[in-house]
XYZ file of C-alpha atoms in Angstrom:
373
model
C -128.431 6.234 60.496
C -128.133 2.458 60.968
C -127.062 1.429 57.480
C -126.249 -2.237 57.132
C -125.937 -4.932 54.489
C -128.611 -7.574 55.020
C -130.554 -10.316 53.292
C -134.279 -10.872 53.586
C -133.958 -14.044 55.658
C -131.985 -12.173 58.322
C -134.627 -9.446 58.391
C -137.314 -12.083 58.925
C -135.387 -13.299 61.964
C -135.143 -9.767 63.344
C -138.836 -9.203 62.712
C -139.722 -12.414 64.526
C -137.610 -11.428 67.518
C -139.165 -7.955 67.630
C -142.645 -9.506 67.454
C -141.968 -11.605 70.536
C -141.176 -14.947 68.909
C -139.436 -17.176 71.437
C -139.636 -20.578 69.733
C -138.405 -21.668 66.331
C -138.227 -25.192 64.962
C -137.061 -26.100 61.501
C -135.085 -28.344 59.234
C -132.354 -26.992 56.928
C -133.490 -26.426 53.357
C -132.250 -24.073 50.656
C -133.136 -21.210 50.393
C -134.695 -20.922 53.882
C -131.747 -22.148 55.949
C -130.475 -18.672 56.806
C -133.778 -17.933 58.544
C -132.898 -20.903 60.744
C -129.316 -19.749 61.284
C -130.544 -16.251 62.155
C -132.883 -17.670 64.789
C -130.060 -19.801 66.211
C -128.138 -16.582 66.737
C -131.032 -14.434 67.973
C -133.264 -16.585 70.150
C -131.047 -18.093 72.895
C -129.738 -14.695 74.123
C -133.370 -13.543 74.353
C -134.349 -16.563 76.443
C -135.924 -18.354 73.499
C -135.545 -21.814 71.990
C -134.304 -22.711 68.516
C -134.714 -26.370 67.657
C -133.504 -28.408 64.692
C -135.871 -31.324 64.224
C -135.421 -34.539 62.302
C -137.638 -33.343 59.453
C -140.207 -30.739 58.465
C -143.165 -32.649 59.876
C -141.598 -32.756 63.322
C -140.646 -29.080 63.046
C -144.205 -27.956 62.414
C -145.474 -30.243 65.179
C -142.980 -28.849 67.674
C -144.111 -25.324 66.832
C -147.762 -26.209 67.365
C -146.979 -27.734 70.738
C -145.022 -24.668 71.812
C -147.810 -22.392 70.599
C -150.417 -24.351 72.549
C -148.215 -23.826 75.605
C -148.442 -20.073 75.016
C -145.329 -19.129 73.045
C -145.154 -17.146 69.815
C -143.691 -19.536 67.258
C -142.255 -19.597 63.760
C -140.907 -22.114 61.298
C -139.330 -21.639 57.876
C -138.971 -23.867 54.847
C -139.325 -23.990 51.069
C -141.618 -25.830 48.660
C -140.807 -29.458 49.567
C -141.158 -28.642 53.265
C -144.437 -26.798 52.791
C -145.801 -29.982 51.226
C -144.832 -31.904 54.361
C -146.338 -29.235 56.612
C -149.784 -29.744 55.112
C -151.287 -31.915 57.855
C -150.061 -29.619 60.618
C -151.343 -26.573 58.736
C -154.783 -28.185 58.800
C -154.354 -28.924 62.514
C -153.475 -25.284 63.192
C -156.523 -24.087 61.258
C -158.994 -26.478 62.865
C -157.615 -26.166 66.389
C -156.927 -22.417 66.102
C -153.235 -22.538 66.937
C -151.221 -19.391 66.099
C -148.146 -20.077 63.965
C -146.063 -18.077 61.490
C -144.767 -20.107 58.548
C -142.107 -18.643 56.267
C -141.991 -20.094 52.756
C -138.852 -18.961 50.941
C -140.024 -20.204 47.569
C -137.783 -21.944 45.081
C -138.388 -23.341 41.640
C -140.534 -26.468 41.762
C -142.226 -28.844 41.587
C -140.677 -31.318 43.996
C -136.933 -30.813 44.490
C -136.882 -28.523 41.461
C -133.965 -26.098 41.529
C -132.890 -25.375 45.077
C -130.981 -22.225 44.161
C -133.507 -20.729 41.745
C -136.494 -18.660 42.775
C -140.117 -18.731 41.667
C -143.558 -17.933 43.027
C -144.961 -21.361 42.360
C -146.381 -22.012 45.852
C -148.942 -19.207 45.846
C -152.016 -21.374 45.289
C -150.666 -24.194 47.448
C -150.345 -21.881 50.452
C -154.055 -21.147 50.215
C -155.361 -24.551 49.226
C -152.729 -26.992 50.487
C -154.654 -28.060 53.564
C -157.794 -30.108 54.053
C -161.109 -28.344 54.498
C -160.608 -25.249 52.327
C -160.647 -22.802 55.278
C -158.953 -19.440 54.521
C -155.461 -18.618 55.739
C -153.468 -15.376 55.673
C -150.559 -14.970 53.237
C -148.307 -11.884 53.117
C -145.770 -11.317 50.335
C -142.685 -9.133 50.930
C -140.939 -7.242 48.146
C -137.604 -6.411 49.803
C -135.598 -6.653 53.013
C -137.588 -3.973 54.805
C -140.825 -5.759 53.950
C -139.365 -8.983 55.304
C -138.959 -7.313 58.688
C -142.216 -5.381 58.840
C -144.480 -8.028 57.328
C -143.049 -10.655 59.677
C -144.104 -8.524 62.645
C -147.532 -8.134 61.053
C -147.661 -11.907 60.508
C -147.161 -12.553 64.211
C -149.779 -9.965 65.114
C -152.287 -11.557 62.771
C -151.538 -15.086 63.977
C -152.126 -13.959 67.555
C -155.253 -11.942 66.772
C -156.986 -14.500 64.580
C -155.451 -17.666 66.058
C -154.553 -19.157 62.695
C -151.537 -19.936 60.491
C -150.034 -16.910 58.776
C -147.599 -17.357 55.883
C -144.788 -15.080 54.773
C -144.454 -15.921 51.068
C -140.897 -14.878 50.319
C -138.703 -15.996 47.431
C -135.125 -17.160 47.024
C -134.145 -13.826 45.440
C -135.632 -11.826 48.322
C -134.458 -14.157 51.051
C -130.843 -14.593 49.996
C -129.988 -11.331 48.232
C -128.218 -8.771 50.370
C -128.970 -5.084 50.036
C -128.055 -1.900 51.878
C -130.817 -0.927 54.302
C -131.411 1.885 56.764
C -132.767 0.069 59.814
C -133.659 3.375 61.497
C -136.361 3.864 58.870
C -138.002 0.519 59.604
C -141.336 0.609 61.395
C -142.158 -1.968 64.056
C -145.951 -2.256 64.217
C -147.501 -2.227 67.713
C -147.510 -5.780 69.019
C -150.667 -7.836 69.409
C -151.047 -10.614 71.972
C -153.644 -13.359 71.869
C -156.634 -12.676 74.084
C -156.658 -14.825 77.201
C -159.586 -16.182 79.169
C -159.930 -15.824 82.956
C -158.228 -18.740 84.696
C -161.376 -20.118 86.225
C -163.667 -23.068 85.588
C -165.363 -23.852 83.361
C -163.209 -22.921 80.392
C -164.747 -23.535 76.977
C -161.718 -23.500 74.663
C -163.665 -22.857 71.458
C -166.334 -20.426 72.636
C -165.596 -17.443 70.439
C -166.072 -13.748 71.039
C -169.302 -12.629 69.369
C -167.690 -9.775 67.428
C -164.343 -11.262 66.435
C -165.252 -14.930 66.099
C -161.982 -15.770 67.888
C -162.007 -17.774 71.148
C -159.896 -16.591 74.102
C -156.798 -18.621 74.879
C -155.434 -20.524 77.818
C -152.213 -22.570 77.583
C -152.110 -26.318 77.787
C -150.288 -27.280 80.978
C -151.576 -24.331 82.990
C -153.865 -24.201 86.007
C -157.027 -24.813 83.979
C -157.795 -27.970 82.037
C -157.660 -27.218 78.303
C -159.130 -29.675 75.825
C -157.612 -29.680 72.363
C -158.561 -31.799 69.378
C -158.104 -31.702 65.635
C -161.458 -33.411 65.108
C -164.749 -31.565 64.672
C -165.699 -30.241 68.078
C -168.073 -28.077 70.023
C -167.243 -25.088 72.192
C -166.135 -27.411 74.996
C -163.493 -29.118 72.864
C -165.251 -32.478 72.831
C -165.681 -34.264 69.503
C -169.059 -33.775 67.874
C -170.873 -35.123 64.823
C -173.764 -32.663 65.107
C -174.127 -31.163 61.582
C -175.376 -27.803 62.874
C -172.452 -27.392 65.278
C -169.946 -28.508 62.674
C -171.181 -26.144 59.973
C -171.369 -23.186 62.351
C -167.790 -23.801 63.416
C -166.501 -24.214 59.848
C -168.141 -20.945 58.831
C -166.733 -19.183 61.886
C -163.196 -20.356 61.079
C -163.450 -18.737 57.659
C -165.420 -15.649 58.656
C -163.086 -14.609 61.474
C -160.316 -14.128 58.879
C -162.228 -12.752 55.914
C -164.212 -10.231 57.957
C -160.992 -8.693 59.238
C -159.348 -8.438 55.811
C -159.712 -4.679 55.457
C -157.393 -4.212 58.436
C -154.518 -6.178 56.921
C -154.800 -5.433 53.217
C -151.197 -4.377 52.601
C -150.256 -2.998 49.196
C -148.284 -0.306 47.411
C -150.042 1.906 44.899
C -148.101 3.890 42.273
C -150.647 5.640 40.021
C -149.437 7.515 36.954
C -151.302 10.513 35.611
C -152.794 9.828 32.205
C -152.140 6.080 32.337
C -154.591 3.724 30.662
C -152.691 0.605 31.792
C -152.459 -0.845 35.301
C -149.714 -3.360 36.062
C -150.371 -5.716 38.999
C -147.687 -7.846 40.592
C -146.189 -8.963 43.916
C -142.985 -10.275 45.497
C -139.583 -9.832 43.905
C -141.160 -9.170 40.484
C -142.480 -5.894 41.892
C -138.932 -4.546 41.920
C -138.528 -5.152 38.194
C -141.987 -3.705 37.629
C -141.067 -0.504 39.460
C -137.985 -0.074 37.285
C -140.001 -0.796 34.130
C -142.671 1.746 35.082
C -140.000 4.408 35.643
C -138.393 3.648 32.281
C -141.721 3.753 30.461
C -142.607 7.038 32.146
C -139.333 8.590 30.965
C -140.236 7.550 27.415
C -143.629 9.226 27.618
C -145.612 6.035 28.280
C -147.268 6.390 31.719
C -148.212 3.090 33.376
C -149.702 2.677 36.850
C -148.528 -0.053 39.228
C -150.164 -1.896 42.108
C -148.045 -4.185 44.279
C -150.050 -6.638 46.375
C -148.565 -7.608 49.734
C -151.647 -9.376 51.085
C -152.331 -12.296 48.758
C -154.773 -14.341 50.827
C -157.548 -13.773 51.588
C -157.805 -12.078 48.203
C -158.308 -8.316 48.741
C -161.264 -8.208 46.360
C -162.515 -4.742 47.320
C -159.054 -3.262 46.769
C -158.653 -4.947 43.373
C -162.037 -3.736 42.149
C -161.406 -0.189 43.347
C -157.861 0.174 42.017
C -158.654 -1.249 38.578
C -161.464 1.231 37.921
C -160.872 3.529 34.975
C -158.123 1.497 33.306
C -158.595 0.197 29.794
C -155.870 -2.396 30.192
C -154.870 -4.603 33.151
C -151.674 -6.659 33.040
C -150.627 -9.187 35.692
C -146.985 -10.294 35.868
C -145.765 -13.066 38.188
C -142.969 -15.626 38.440
C -145.039 -18.681 37.595
C -147.191 -19.938 34.763
C -150.379 -18.250 35.958
C -151.516 -18.573 39.564
C -152.608 -15.320 41.150
C -153.879 -13.990 37.829
C -156.699 -16.515 38.279
C -157.852 -14.549 41.311
C -157.643 -11.205 39.514
C -159.739 -12.590 36.656
C -162.246 -14.109 39.064
C -162.671 -10.821 40.917
C -162.986 -8.702 37.761
C -165.421 -11.020 36.020
C -165.949 -10.123 32.364
C -163.051 -7.680 32.129
C -160.011 -8.733 30.095
C -156.893 -9.339 32.172
C -153.609 -9.955 30.361
C -150.918 -12.154 31.842
C -147.199 -12.640 31.520
C -145.284 -15.174 33.549
C -142.390 -17.562 33.383
C -140.930 -20.191 35.669
C -137.502 -21.180 34.401
C -135.275 -19.983 37.234
C -134.561 -16.553 35.746
C -135.961 -13.354 37.168
C -138.417 -11.363 35.089
C -136.435 -8.301 34.031
C -137.616 -4.690 33.699
C -136.882 -4.890 29.960
C -139.182 -7.899 29.620
C -141.994 -6.106 31.413
C -141.493 -3.062 29.190
C -141.828 -5.247 26.111
C -145.024 -6.799 27.482
C -146.512 -3.340 27.961
C -145.357 -1.975 24.602
C -146.485 -4.979 22.582
C -149.934 -5.302 24.114
């Protein structure tokens, strides 16, 4: 049994290495810096590159360049850095460049509190790029999740050729816990589909079923055109409305149509419960403790922990909320993901509790929310 004492940021580094990541670029920022330091330790012995850039913008740009050359890439930051990444996130979406972006969230806005956690970036991760095209966001709960979801993030980035976010949190990333690494599961690895190295290569001609174009690296034997502007299948800029709209729809559809295959969640139903508690991230750990305590007092409450936040797993939410008289959403912000739950459930009443003051939401607080509702 490989028991060890590890923080979430270290597990993210191990997950990236296991997934085949061989390029990391970043800029030190609390509480994501130990992802960087883990990659400094892990990548060079594996033949990879770990680069400290002059700022977050350069870090994201370096990753996109390395990805276009064919490497699996990752960067890590926190709220202020995510804001600076925005233009390159849009570039990665529009030009279909695989990249894994780790956001170890801290209390914002702006500089906020560097050593206090929150889940205040949840909406920004989805909407913080121009164009409104969907991205994939996974949310770990603990150290094991940090490892396994990071591997999944790389697989999804490669499969769908898009940015994939790991939405961690200061309390997950920098809190050490005892873990049994032998129990961790490394998902089978996915590589981006490549095109035959022959002319002519149309860099944005997508597969009819997946909507994802095959890949060839820039700098290889075949000329590869790449642009962040609206383009046709050949990579040349276009202003044809029909071509532009078809491509915009494809960029969104390729992700949303595959959602059922990466809807990660944990479901803890309780017999006789009329209340369903929905949460994600580090708050899920307090929720689990609260549900156990309530059960021991004769108050059964069911729990659903979402680990895929974007695209919103609408079918899952509708199915799992059936039969409950009361739905309560708890999150470490002032009300972000609850908006999506309410949108999906329409006329149904959805209660919310959240706070964003730098303190964790405790099991006792969640118990009070349930009891007083």
